[in-house]
PDB file of C-alpha atoms in Angstrom:
ATOM      1  CA  MET A 211      38.096 -15.085  32.086  1.00  0.00           C
ATOM      2  CA  SER A 212      40.520 -12.229  31.752  1.00  0.00           C
ATOM      3  CA  ARG A 213      44.192 -13.151  31.890  1.00  0.00           C
ATOM      4  CA  ARG A 214      45.089 -10.194  34.093  1.00  0.00           C
ATOM      5  CA  THR A 215      42.150  -9.767  36.421  1.00  0.00           C
ATOM      6  CA  ARG A 216      39.937 -11.806  38.645  1.00  0.00           C
ATOM      7  CA  ARG A 217      36.787 -10.818  36.822  1.00  0.00           C
ATOM      8  CA  VAL A 218      36.088 -11.872  33.260  1.00  0.00           C
ATOM      9  CA  LEU A 219      34.648  -8.622  32.182  1.00  0.00           C
ATOM     10  CA  PRO A 220      33.485  -6.370  34.897  1.00  0.00           C
ATOM     11  CA  LEU A 221      36.786  -4.518  34.492  1.00  0.00           C
ATOM     12  CA  LEU A 222      35.652  -3.529  31.027  1.00  0.00           C
ATOM     13  CA  LEU A 223      32.801  -1.761  32.775  1.00  0.00           C
ATOM     14  CA  THR A 224      35.050   0.246  35.085  1.00  0.00           C
ATOM     15  CA  ALA A 225      35.039   3.368  32.960  1.00  0.00           C
ATOM     16  CA  VAL A 226      31.277   3.325  32.564  1.00  0.00           C
ATOM     17  CA  LEU A 227      30.682   2.671  36.220  1.00  0.00           C
ATOM     18  CA  ALA A 228      32.704   5.819  36.792  1.00  0.00           C
ATOM     19  CA  LEU A 229      30.213   7.568  34.543  1.00  0.00           C
ATOM     20  CA  GLY A 230      27.525   7.048  37.146  1.00  0.00           C
ATOM     21  CA  LEU A 231      25.466   4.125  35.865  1.00  0.00           C
ATOM     22  CA  SER A 232      24.255   3.525  39.387  1.00  0.00           C
ATOM     23  CA  GLY A 233      22.630   6.919  39.518  1.00  0.00           C
ATOM     24  CA  CYS A 234      24.720   9.710  41.002  1.00  0.00           C
ATOM     25  CA  GLY A 235      22.574  12.586  39.886  1.00  0.00           C
ATOM     26  CA  ASN A 236      19.662  14.282  41.592  1.00  0.00           C
ATOM     27  CA  ASP A 237      16.414  13.243  39.900  1.00  0.00           C
ATOM     28  CA  ASP A 238      14.745  16.491  40.950  1.00  0.00           C
ATOM     29  CA  ALA A 239      17.186  18.429  38.801  1.00  0.00           C
ATOM     30  CA  ALA A 240      16.283  16.487  35.660  1.00  0.00           C
ATOM     31  CA  SER A 241      13.938  17.920  33.085  1.00  0.00           C
ATOM     32  CA  ASP A 242      10.505  16.458  32.390  1.00  0.00           C
ATOM     33  CA  SER A 243      10.471  18.060  28.952  1.00  0.00           C
ATOM     34  CA  ASP A 244       9.810  16.028  25.827  1.00  0.00           C
ATOM     35  CA  SER A 245      12.837  14.043  24.655  1.00  0.00           C
ATOM     36  CA  SER A 246      12.850  15.873  21.333  1.00  0.00           C
ATOM     37  CA  SER A 247      13.658  19.253  22.885  1.00  0.00           C
ATOM     38  CA  GLY A 248      17.074  20.603  21.990  1.00  0.00           C
ATOM     39  CA  GLY A 249      18.270  22.568  25.029  1.00  0.00           C
ATOM     40  CA  GLY A 250      22.074  22.552  25.110  1.00  0.00           C
ATOM     41  CA  LEU A 251      21.999  20.185  22.153  1.00  0.00           C
ATOM     42  CA  ASP A 252      21.370  23.147  19.836  1.00  0.00           C
ATOM     43  CA  SER A 253      25.040  24.090  20.233  1.00  0.00           C
ATOM     44  CA  VAL A 254      26.401  20.895  18.703  1.00  0.00           C
ATOM     45  CA  THR A 255      26.101  19.009  15.409  1.00  0.00           C
ATOM     46  CA  ILE A 256      26.411  15.236  15.532  1.00  0.00           C
ATOM     47  CA  GLY A 257      27.331  13.363  12.365  1.00  0.00           C
ATOM     48  CA  GLY A 258      28.663   9.937  11.445  1.00  0.00           C
ATOM     49  CA  ASP A 259      26.978   6.576  11.038  1.00  0.00           C
ATOM     50  CA  PHE A 260      25.206   4.578  13.708  1.00  0.00           C
ATOM     51  CA  GLY A 261      27.542   1.992  15.178  1.00  0.00           C
ATOM     52  CA  LYS A 262      30.632   4.080  14.465  1.00  0.00           C
ATOM     53  CA  ALA A 263      32.262   6.856  16.470  1.00  0.00           C
ATOM     54  CA  PRO A 264      30.219  10.063  16.148  1.00  0.00           C
ATOM     55  CA  GLU A 265      31.590  13.129  14.410  1.00  0.00           C
ATOM     56  CA  ILE A 266      31.080  16.132  16.685  1.00  0.00           C
ATOM     57  CA  THR A 267      31.083  19.782  15.613  1.00  0.00           C
ATOM     58  CA  TRP A 268      30.789  22.260  18.478  1.00  0.00           C
ATOM     59  CA  ASP A 269      29.263  25.724  18.075  1.00  0.00           C
ATOM     60  CA  GLY A 270      30.533  27.397  21.208  1.00  0.00           C
ATOM     61  CA  GLN A 271      30.366  26.136  24.761  1.00  0.00           C
ATOM     62  CA  MET A 272      27.392  23.934  25.608  1.00  0.00           C
ATOM     63  CA  GLU A 273      24.972  24.931  28.348  1.00  0.00           C
ATOM     64  CA  ALA A 274      22.671  22.382  29.951  1.00  0.00           C
ATOM     65  CA  ASP A 275      20.737  23.352  33.040  1.00  0.00           C
ATOM     66  CA  GLU A 276      18.377  20.432  32.466  1.00  0.00           C
ATOM     67  CA  VAL A 277      18.681  16.902  31.122  1.00  0.00           C
ATOM     68  CA  THR A 278      17.580  17.037  27.493  1.00  0.00           C
ATOM     69  CA  ALA A 279      17.550  14.270  24.897  1.00  0.00           C
ATOM     70  CA  LYS A 280      17.279  14.258  21.131  1.00  0.00           C
ATOM     71  CA  VAL A 281      16.959  11.509  18.531  1.00  0.00           C
ATOM     72  CA  ILE A 282      19.807  11.891  16.029  1.00  0.00           C
ATOM     73  CA  SER A 283      18.746   8.895  13.939  1.00  0.00           C
ATOM     74  CA  GLU A 284      15.863   6.545  14.670  1.00  0.00           C
ATOM     75  CA  GLY A 285      16.252   2.798  14.387  1.00  0.00           C
ATOM     76  CA  ASP A 286      13.571   0.307  13.425  1.00  0.00           C
ATOM     77  CA  GLY A 287      14.098  -2.162  16.261  1.00  0.00           C
ATOM     78  CA  GLU A 288      12.109  -2.979  19.357  1.00  0.00           C
ATOM     79  CA  GLU A 289      11.254  -0.174  21.759  1.00  0.00           C
ATOM     80  CA  VAL A 290      13.241  -0.077  24.985  1.00  0.00           C
ATOM     81  CA  ALA A 291      11.131  -0.377  28.127  1.00  0.00           C
ATOM     82  CA  GLU A 292      11.857  -0.016  31.822  1.00  0.00           C
ATOM     83  CA  GLY A 293      13.790  -3.015  33.080  1.00  0.00           C
ATOM     84  CA  ASP A 294      15.393  -3.839  29.727  1.00  0.00           C
ATOM     85  CA  ALA A 295      19.135  -4.367  29.437  1.00  0.00           C
ATOM     86  CA  VAL A 296      20.595  -2.675  26.362  1.00  0.00           C
ATOM     87  CA  LEU A 297      24.014  -3.136  24.788  1.00  0.00           C
ATOM     88  CA  THR A 298      25.021   0.479  24.191  1.00  0.00           C
ATOM     89  CA  ASN A 299      27.947   2.273  22.621  1.00  0.00           C
ATOM     90  CA  ILE A 300      28.702   5.468  24.532  1.00  0.00           C
ATOM     91  CA  TRP A 301      30.539   8.645  23.543  1.00  0.00           C
ATOM     92  CA  VAL A 302      30.985  11.394  26.135  1.00  0.00           C
ATOM     93  CA  GLY A 303      32.172  14.926  25.451  1.00  0.00           C
ATOM     94  CA  ASN A 304      32.936  17.859  27.730  1.00  0.00           C
ATOM     95  CA  GLY A 305      30.689  20.727  26.634  1.00  0.00           C
ATOM     96  CA  TYR A 306      33.002  23.310  28.186  1.00  0.00           C
ATOM     97  CA  THR A 307      36.352  22.176  26.763  1.00  0.00           C
ATOM     98  CA  GLN A 308      34.705  20.694  23.646  1.00  0.00           C
ATOM     99  CA  GLU A 309      36.860  17.603  23.938  1.00  0.00           C
ATOM    100  CA  GLN A 310      36.123  13.889  24.043  1.00  0.00           C
ATOM    101  CA  ALA A 311      36.088  12.568  27.596  1.00  0.00           C
ATOM    102  CA  PHE A 312      35.259   8.897  27.026  1.00  0.00           C
ATOM    103  CA  SER A 313      34.319   6.597  24.172  1.00  0.00           C
ATOM    104  CA  THR A 314      33.570   2.900  23.832  1.00  0.00           C
ATOM    105  CA  TYR A 315      34.638   3.269  20.202  1.00  0.00           C
ATOM    106  CA  ASP A 316      38.282   3.800  21.165  1.00  0.00           C
ATOM    107  CA  GLU A 317      40.722   0.949  20.631  1.00  0.00           C
ATOM    108  CA  GLY A 318      40.078  -1.681  23.257  1.00  0.00           C
ATOM    109  CA  GLY A 319      36.677  -0.222  24.122  1.00  0.00           C
ATOM    110  CA  LYS A 320      33.491  -2.251  23.982  1.00  0.00           C
ATOM    111  CA  PRO A 321      29.758  -1.494  24.148  1.00  0.00           C
ATOM    112  CA  GLN A 322      28.390  -1.462  27.671  1.00  0.00           C
ATOM    113  CA  ILE A 323      25.245  -3.023  29.076  1.00  0.00           C
ATOM    114  CA  ILE A 324      22.877  -0.495  30.627  1.00  0.00           C
ATOM    115  CA  THR A 325      19.888  -1.721  32.620  1.00  0.00           C
ATOM    116  CA  VAL A 326      17.028   0.748  32.350  1.00  0.00           C
ATOM    117  CA  THR A 327      16.073   1.027  36.006  1.00  0.00           C
ATOM    118  CA  PRO A 328      16.777   3.701  38.630  1.00  0.00           C
ATOM    119  CA  GLN A 329      19.013   1.150  40.370  1.00  0.00           C
ATOM    120  CA  GLY A 330      20.902   0.241  37.199  1.00  0.00           C
ATOM    121  CA  ALA A 331      21.331   3.579  35.440  1.00  0.00           C
ATOM    122  CA  SER A 332      21.425   7.308  36.096  1.00  0.00           C
ATOM    123  CA  GLU A 333      18.719   9.690  34.935  1.00  0.00           C
ATOM    124  CA  VAL A 334      20.891  10.609  31.942  1.00  0.00           C
ATOM    125  CA  PHE A 335      20.883   7.058  30.593  1.00  0.00           C
ATOM    126  CA  ILE A 336      17.248   6.384  31.418  1.00  0.00           C
ATOM    127  CA  LYS A 337      16.219   9.502  29.501  1.00  0.00           C
ATOM    128  CA  GLY A 338      18.431   8.488  26.593  1.00  0.00           C
ATOM    129  CA  LEU A 339      17.208   4.883  26.353  1.00  0.00           C
ATOM    130  CA  GLU A 340      13.693   4.395  27.700  1.00  0.00           C
ATOM    131  CA  GLY A 341      11.058   4.607  24.961  1.00  0.00           C
ATOM    132  CA  GLN A 342      13.656   4.698  22.175  1.00  0.00           C
ATOM    133  CA  LYS A 343      14.072   2.039  19.487  1.00  0.00           C
ATOM    134  CA  ILE A 344      16.980  -0.320  19.098  1.00  0.00           C
ATOM    135  CA  GLY A 345      19.155   0.905  16.247  1.00  0.00           C
ATOM    136  CA  SER A 346      18.750   4.549  17.270  1.00  0.00           C
ATOM    137  CA  ARG A 347      21.410   7.140  17.987  1.00  0.00           C
ATOM    138  CA  ILE A 348      20.411   9.422  20.866  1.00  0.00           C
ATOM    139  CA  ALA A 349      22.107  12.571  22.173  1.00  0.00           C
ATOM    140  CA  VAL A 350      21.708  13.669  25.794  1.00  0.00           C
ATOM    141  CA  ALA A 351      22.950  16.889  27.383  1.00  0.00           C
ATOM    142  CA  ALA A 352      23.237  17.423  31.132  1.00  0.00           C
ATOM    143  CA  SER A 353      25.217  19.286  33.732  1.00  0.00           C
ATOM    144  CA  ALA A 354      28.151  17.370  35.178  1.00  0.00           C
ATOM    145  CA  GLU A 355      26.533  17.548  38.599  1.00  0.00           C
ATOM    146  CA  VAL A 356      23.359  15.844  37.407  1.00  0.00           C
ATOM    147  CA  ALA A 357      25.265  13.327  35.272  1.00  0.00           C
ATOM    148  CA  PHE A 358      27.955  12.349  37.762  1.00  0.00           C
ATOM    149  CA  GLY A 359      27.214  13.904  41.120  1.00  0.00           C
ATOM    150  CA  PRO A 360      28.567  16.940  42.994  1.00  0.00           C
ATOM    151  CA  GLN A 361      32.215  16.228  42.164  1.00  0.00           C
ATOM    152  CA  GLY A 362      31.726  15.817  38.438  1.00  0.00           C
ATOM    153  CA  ASN A 363      33.995  13.118  36.998  1.00  0.00           C
ATOM    154  CA  PRO A 364      37.662  14.163  37.227  1.00  0.00           C
ATOM    155  CA  ASN A 365      38.749  10.683  36.080  1.00  0.00           C
ATOM    156  CA  ILE A 366      37.608  11.545  32.560  1.00  0.00           C
ATOM    157  CA  GLY A 367      38.362  15.259  32.715  1.00  0.00           C
ATOM    158  CA  VAL A 368      34.900  16.597  33.603  1.00  0.00           C
ATOM    159  CA  ALA A 369      34.739  19.234  36.345  1.00  0.00           C
ATOM    160  CA  ASN A 370      31.656  19.677  38.491  1.00  0.00           C
ATOM    161  CA  LYS A 371      30.573  22.893  36.743  1.00  0.00           C
ATOM    162  CA  ASP A 372      31.047  21.571  33.209  1.00  0.00           C
ATOM    163  CA  THR A 373      28.288  20.410  30.892  1.00  0.00           C
ATOM    164  CA  VAL A 374      28.345  16.972  29.333  1.00  0.00           C
ATOM    165  CA  LEU A 375      27.261  15.565  25.974  1.00  0.00           C
ATOM    166  CA  PHE A 376      26.384  11.871  25.710  1.00  0.00           C
ATOM    167  CA  VAL A 377      25.905  10.135  22.350  1.00  0.00           C
ATOM    168  CA  LEU A 378      24.291   6.713  22.771  1.00  0.00           C
ATOM    169  CA  ASP A 379      24.017   4.053  20.064  1.00  0.00           C
ATOM    170  CA  LEU A 380      21.409   1.482  21.098  1.00  0.00           C
ATOM    171  CA  MET A 381      22.905  -1.701  19.654  1.00  0.00           C
ATOM    172  CA  GLU A 382      20.646  -4.501  20.882  1.00  0.00           C
ATOM    173  CA  LYS A 383      18.524  -5.721  23.754  1.00  0.00           C
ATOM    174  CA  VAL A 384      20.157  -8.320  25.947  1.00  0.00           C
ATOM    175  CA  PRO A 385      18.036 -11.372  26.900  1.00  0.00           C
ATOM    176  CA  THR A 386      18.092 -12.378  30.534  1.00  0.00           C
ATOM    177  CA  GLU A 387      18.443 -16.137  30.002  1.00  0.00           C
ATOM    178  CA  PRO A 388      19.427 -18.741  27.384  1.00  0.00           C
ATOM    179  CA  GLU A 389      16.745 -19.839  24.944  1.00  0.00           C
ATOM    180  CA  GLY A 390      16.741 -23.240  23.278  1.00  0.00           C
ATOM    181  CA  LYS A 391      16.439 -26.994  23.739  1.00  0.00           C
ATOM    182  CA  ALA A 392      17.991 -28.664  26.778  1.00  0.00           C
ATOM    183  CA  GLN A 393      20.698 -31.237  26.066  1.00  0.00           C
ATOM    184  CA  PRO A 394      21.969 -34.055  28.323  1.00  0.00           C
ATOM    185  CA  ALA A 395      25.063 -33.147  30.308  1.00  0.00           C
ATOM    186  CA  PRO A 396      28.253 -35.100  29.526  1.00  0.00           C
ATOM    187  CA  SER A 397      29.673 -37.474  32.129  1.00  0.00           C
ATOM    188  CA  TRP A 398      32.660 -35.203  32.846  1.00  0.00           C
ATOM    189  CA  ALA A 399      30.551 -32.179  33.749  1.00  0.00           C
ATOM    190  CA  PRO A 400      29.643 -31.131  37.286  1.00  0.00           C
ATOM    191  CA  LYS A 401      25.994 -30.559  38.123  1.00  0.00           C
ATOM    192  CA  VAL A 402      24.770 -26.992  37.597  1.00  0.00           C
ATOM    193  CA  GLU A 403      23.015 -25.639  40.672  1.00  0.00           C
ATOM    194  CA  GLU A 404      20.265 -23.058  40.170  1.00  0.00           C
ATOM    195  CA  THR A 405      17.985 -20.889  42.272  1.00  0.00           C
ATOM    196  CA  ASP A 406      15.021 -19.153  40.625  1.00  0.00           C
ATOM    197  CA  GLY A 407      16.575 -19.733  37.217  1.00  0.00           C
ATOM    198  CA  ASP A 408      19.969 -18.227  38.109  1.00  0.00           C
ATOM    199  CA  VAL A 409      23.111 -20.360  38.232  1.00  0.00           C
ATOM    200  CA  THR A 410      24.482 -20.316  41.784  1.00  0.00           C
ATOM    201  CA  GLY A 411      27.240 -22.920  41.754  1.00  0.00           C
ATOM    202  CA  LEU A 412      28.656 -26.192  40.475  1.00  0.00           C
ATOM    203  CA  ASP A 413      28.340 -29.473  42.375  1.00  0.00           C
ATOM    204  CA  MET A 414      31.610 -31.338  41.785  1.00  0.00           C
ATOM    205  CA  SER A 415      30.702 -34.370  43.938  1.00  0.00           C
ATOM    206  CA  SER A 416      29.834 -36.613  40.978  1.00  0.00           C
ATOM    207  CA  ALA A 417      32.297 -35.128  38.453  1.00  0.00           C
ATOM    208  CA  PRO A 418      35.377 -37.245  37.678  1.00  0.00           C
ATOM    209  CA  LYS A 419      38.852 -35.892  38.315  1.00  0.00           C
ATOM    210  CA  PRO A 420      39.977 -33.564  35.495  1.00  0.00           C
ATOM    211  CA  ASP A 421      42.034 -35.268  32.804  1.00  0.00           C
ATOM    212  CA  GLY A 422      43.909 -32.162  31.610  1.00  0.00           C
ATOM    213  CA  GLU A 423      41.902 -31.808  28.393  1.00  0.00           C
ATOM    214  CA  LEU A 424      40.013 -28.712  27.248  1.00  0.00           C
ATOM    215  CA  LYS A 425      36.333 -29.684  27.105  1.00  0.00           C
ATOM    216  CA  SER A 426      33.059 -28.002  26.219  1.00  0.00           C
ATOM    217  CA  ALA A 427      29.469 -29.161  25.967  1.00  0.00           C
ATOM    218  CA  VAL A 428      26.157 -27.521  25.155  1.00  0.00           C
ATOM    219  CA  LEU A 429      23.557 -27.802  27.944  1.00  0.00           C
ATOM    220  CA  ILE A 430      20.959 -25.623  26.192  1.00  0.00           C
ATOM    221  CA  GLU A 431      21.238 -25.376  22.423  1.00  0.00           C
ATOM    222  CA  GLY A 432      20.307 -21.911  21.232  1.00  0.00           C
ATOM    223  CA  THR A 433      18.815 -21.144  17.846  1.00  0.00           C
ATOM    224  CA  GLY A 434      20.602 -17.870  17.179  1.00  0.00           C
ATOM    225  CA  PRO A 435      23.515 -17.227  14.815  1.00  0.00           C
ATOM    226  CA  LYS A 436      26.904 -18.775  15.456  1.00  0.00           C
ATOM    227  CA  VAL A 437      29.438 -16.662  17.334  1.00  0.00           C
ATOM    228  CA  GLU A 438      32.241 -15.471  15.069  1.00  0.00           C
ATOM    229  CA  LYS A 439      35.818 -14.591  15.926  1.00  0.00           C
ATOM    230  CA  GLY A 440      36.162 -10.893  16.725  1.00  0.00           C
ATOM    231  CA  GLN A 441      32.510 -10.367  17.648  1.00  0.00           C
ATOM    232  CA  THR A 442      31.468  -8.784  20.924  1.00  0.00           C
ATOM    233  CA  ILE A 443      29.458 -11.337  22.860  1.00  0.00           C
ATOM    234  CA  THR A 444      27.209 -10.744  25.843  1.00  0.00           C
ATOM    235  CA  VAL A 445      27.153 -13.469  28.473  1.00  0.00           C
ATOM    236  CA  ASN A 446      26.201 -14.484  31.960  1.00  0.00           C
ATOM    237  CA  TYR A 447      28.764 -16.806  33.511  1.00  0.00           C
ATOM    238  CA  LEU A 448      29.906 -18.587  36.657  1.00  0.00           C
ATOM    239  CA  GLY A 449      33.392 -19.977  37.296  1.00  0.00           C
ATOM    240  CA  GLN A 450      34.538 -22.506  39.896  1.00  0.00           C
ATOM    241  CA  THR A 451      37.616 -24.672  40.295  1.00  0.00           C
ATOM    242  CA  TYR A 452      37.352 -28.456  40.597  1.00  0.00           C
ATOM    243  CA  THR A 453      38.507 -28.293  44.210  1.00  0.00           C
ATOM    244  CA  GLY A 454      36.566 -25.133  45.057  1.00  0.00           C
ATOM    245  CA  ASP A 455      33.498 -25.248  47.269  1.00  0.00           C
ATOM    246  CA  LYS A 456      32.107 -22.001  45.861  1.00  0.00           C
ATOM    247  CA  PRO A 457      32.428 -19.866  42.698  1.00  0.00           C
ATOM    248  CA  PHE A 458      35.458 -17.605  42.333  1.00  0.00           C
ATOM    249  CA  ASP A 459      33.466 -15.304  40.034  1.00  0.00           C
ATOM    250  CA  GLU A 460      30.001 -14.959  38.525  1.00  0.00           C
ATOM    251  CA  SER A 461      27.725 -12.396  36.859  1.00  0.00           C
ATOM    252  CA  TYR A 462      24.247 -13.766  37.603  1.00  0.00           C
ATOM    253  CA  THR A 463      23.776 -11.629  40.704  1.00  0.00           C
ATOM    254  CA  SER A 464      24.899  -8.430  38.962  1.00  0.00           C
ATOM    255  CA  SER A 465      24.524  -8.013  35.193  1.00  0.00           C
ATOM    256  CA  PRO A 466      25.700  -9.689  31.984  1.00  0.00           C
ATOM    257  CA  ALA A 467      29.148  -8.883  30.644  1.00  0.00           C
ATOM    258  CA  SER A 468      30.290  -8.134  27.095  1.00  0.00           C
ATOM    259  CA  PHE A 469      33.682  -8.622  25.451  1.00  0.00           C
ATOM    260  CA  ALA A 470      35.404  -9.490  22.195  1.00  0.00           C
ATOM    261  CA  ILE A 471      35.856 -13.225  21.654  1.00  0.00           C
ATOM    262  CA  GLY A 472      38.574 -15.068  19.779  1.00  0.00           C
ATOM    263  CA  VAL A 473      41.075 -12.213  19.896  1.00  0.00           C
ATOM    264  CA  GLY A 474      42.957 -12.795  23.145  1.00  0.00           C
ATOM    265  CA  GLN A 475      40.949 -10.625  25.524  1.00  0.00           C
ATOM    266  CA  VAL A 476      40.025 -13.649  27.641  1.00  0.00           C
ATOM    267  CA  VAL A 477      41.793 -16.887  28.573  1.00  0.00           C
ATOM    268  CA  PRO A 478      42.497 -19.198  25.615  1.00  0.00           C
ATOM    269  CA  GLY A 479      39.953 -21.750  26.812  1.00  0.00           C
ATOM    270  CA  TRP A 480      37.136 -19.271  26.305  1.00  0.00           C
ATOM    271  CA  ASP A 481      38.370 -18.177  22.873  1.00  0.00           C
ATOM    272  CA  LYS A 482      38.737 -21.772  21.698  1.00  0.00           C
ATOM    273  CA  THR A 483      35.353 -23.036  22.908  1.00  0.00           C
ATOM    274  CA  LEU A 484      32.896 -20.144  22.537  1.00  0.00           C
ATOM    275  CA  VAL A 485      33.624 -19.230  18.911  1.00  0.00           C
ATOM    276  CA  GLY A 486      31.168 -21.276  16.846  1.00  0.00           C
ATOM    277  CA  GLN A 487      28.550 -21.656  19.583  1.00  0.00           C
ATOM    278  CA  ARG A 488      25.057 -20.385  18.888  1.00  0.00           C
ATOM    279  CA  VAL A 489      23.535 -17.350  20.552  1.00  0.00           C
ATOM    280  CA  GLY A 490      20.978 -18.465  23.121  1.00  0.00           C
ATOM    281  CA  SER A 491      23.092 -21.422  24.246  1.00  0.00           C
ATOM    282  CA  ARG A 492      24.250 -22.462  27.690  1.00  0.00           C
ATOM    283  CA  VAL A 493      27.706 -24.024  27.524  1.00  0.00           C
ATOM    284  CA  ILE A 494      29.754 -25.761  30.199  1.00  0.00           C
ATOM    285  CA  LEU A 495      33.539 -25.678  29.977  1.00  0.00           C
ATOM    286  CA  ALA A 496      36.448 -27.494  31.608  1.00  0.00           C
ATOM    287  CA  ILE A 497      39.653 -25.487  31.172  1.00  0.00           C
ATOM    288  CA  PRO A 498      43.038 -26.949  32.176  1.00  0.00           C
ATOM    289  CA  PRO A 499      45.724 -24.587  33.510  1.00  0.00           C
ATOM    290  CA  GLU A 500      47.538 -24.135  30.194  1.00  0.00           C
ATOM    291  CA  GLU A 501      44.304 -22.921  28.597  1.00  0.00           C
ATOM    292  CA  GLY A 502      43.489 -20.744  31.592  1.00  0.00           C
ATOM    293  CA  TYR A 503      45.926 -18.833  33.809  1.00  0.00           C
ATOM    294  CA  GLY A 504      48.939 -21.071  33.267  1.00  0.00           C
ATOM    295  CA  LYS A 505      51.465 -21.998  35.942  1.00  0.00           C
ATOM    296  CA  GLN A 506      51.110 -18.637  37.709  1.00  0.00           C
ATOM    297  CA  GLY A 507      47.405 -19.160  38.403  1.00  0.00           C
ATOM    298  CA  GLN A 508      45.395 -16.244  39.759  1.00  0.00           C
ATOM    299  CA  PRO A 509      46.165 -16.072  43.495  1.00  0.00           C
ATOM    300  CA  ASP A 510      43.848 -13.125  44.162  1.00  0.00           C
ATOM    301  CA  ALA A 511      40.934 -15.295  43.046  1.00  0.00           C
ATOM    302  CA  GLY A 512      42.164 -18.388  44.886  1.00  0.00           C
ATOM    303  CA  ILE A 513      43.220 -20.115  41.653  1.00  0.00           C
ATOM    304  CA  SER A 514      46.493 -22.074  41.711  1.00  0.00           C
ATOM    305  CA  GLY A 515      48.657 -22.986  38.743  1.00  0.00           C
ATOM    306  CA  THR A 516      47.315 -26.550  38.800  1.00  0.00           C
ATOM    307  CA  ASP A 517      43.593 -25.786  39.038  1.00  0.00           C
ATOM    308  CA  THR A 518      41.178 -26.830  36.317  1.00  0.00           C
ATOM    309  CA  LEU A 519      38.524 -24.161  35.808  1.00  0.00           C
ATOM    310  CA  TYR A 520      34.891 -25.010  35.167  1.00  0.00           C
ATOM    311  CA  PHE A 521      32.533 -22.426  33.698  1.00  0.00           C
ATOM    312  CA  VAL A 522      28.859 -22.195  32.880  1.00  0.00           C
ATOM    313  CA  VAL A 523      28.387 -19.588  30.143  1.00  0.00           C
ATOM    314  CA  ASP A 524      25.032 -18.331  28.839  1.00  0.00           C
ATOM    315  CA  ILE A 525      25.557 -16.695  25.437  1.00  0.00           C
ATOM    316  CA  LEU A 526      22.916 -13.961  25.328  1.00  0.00           C
ATOM    317  CA  GLY A 527      24.010 -11.962  22.293  1.00  0.00           C
ATOM    318  CA  ALA A 528      26.692 -11.383  19.665  1.00  0.00           C
ATOM    319  CA  SER A 529      27.341  -8.318  17.531  1.00  0.00           C
TER     320      SER A 529
END
């Protein structure tokens, strides 16, 4: 749970949501040409290693009347299909000014989760991800209008008549649920309520009063690698206070979130309990105020300075 905001991680997605992940462009304007065609991509050279910020050399202003995609380097991972969620590093450049507009590689930036559906991603991202292999670096060129909508994206310095270059590093697929062996819940834990496999709330009626201790327990023990300090983890989560009758935040009805763990980006209770857990696990946490929001609480979320926070966290990936 972020110290400064109500949401744990959706705020990390703010910049990408501004990039039009929900599909601002007009599908009719997109090209049906093969993804290997160059188009406006012929006016740029893309270097650097996969997983690191790309090195861009421009050869004049880029033109892109259509959405075109090109494989810069092909990975050897699983092919991305419609409906998959992909942890993706994103670099965006303005083809007119030949300047960087946005990058998840910048300090404080993190890979973003893109769901490959018309509802979850724009045509630009679908063309750049669907059918490609995990581990690949893909370049996509498009007009600002198709990429972002009629206004372009002034928040990142892209006018509506500019062209846009996207460089996408397909890091890993994100599972939709924990995978492992169920474990008995500890006596201090509230009951996890589920509907169709999604966590919907916590039933506190049989949970004892919090004792002020930081607690964690594994409800589903994953078989993946252990989470290490400084890694970016991908999770689904739900948070509720002991006295709350409903969650104050959750990701199950939207999409998983990703963030660095063990480095102070989230409340101390998360950093102290999630490092060392295995990928694929479901963990339940009890976080006293001093390991959460402290005496100030988080009034906007209905959290007081004396509230103990309970979380269910599904650890879906770590990189």
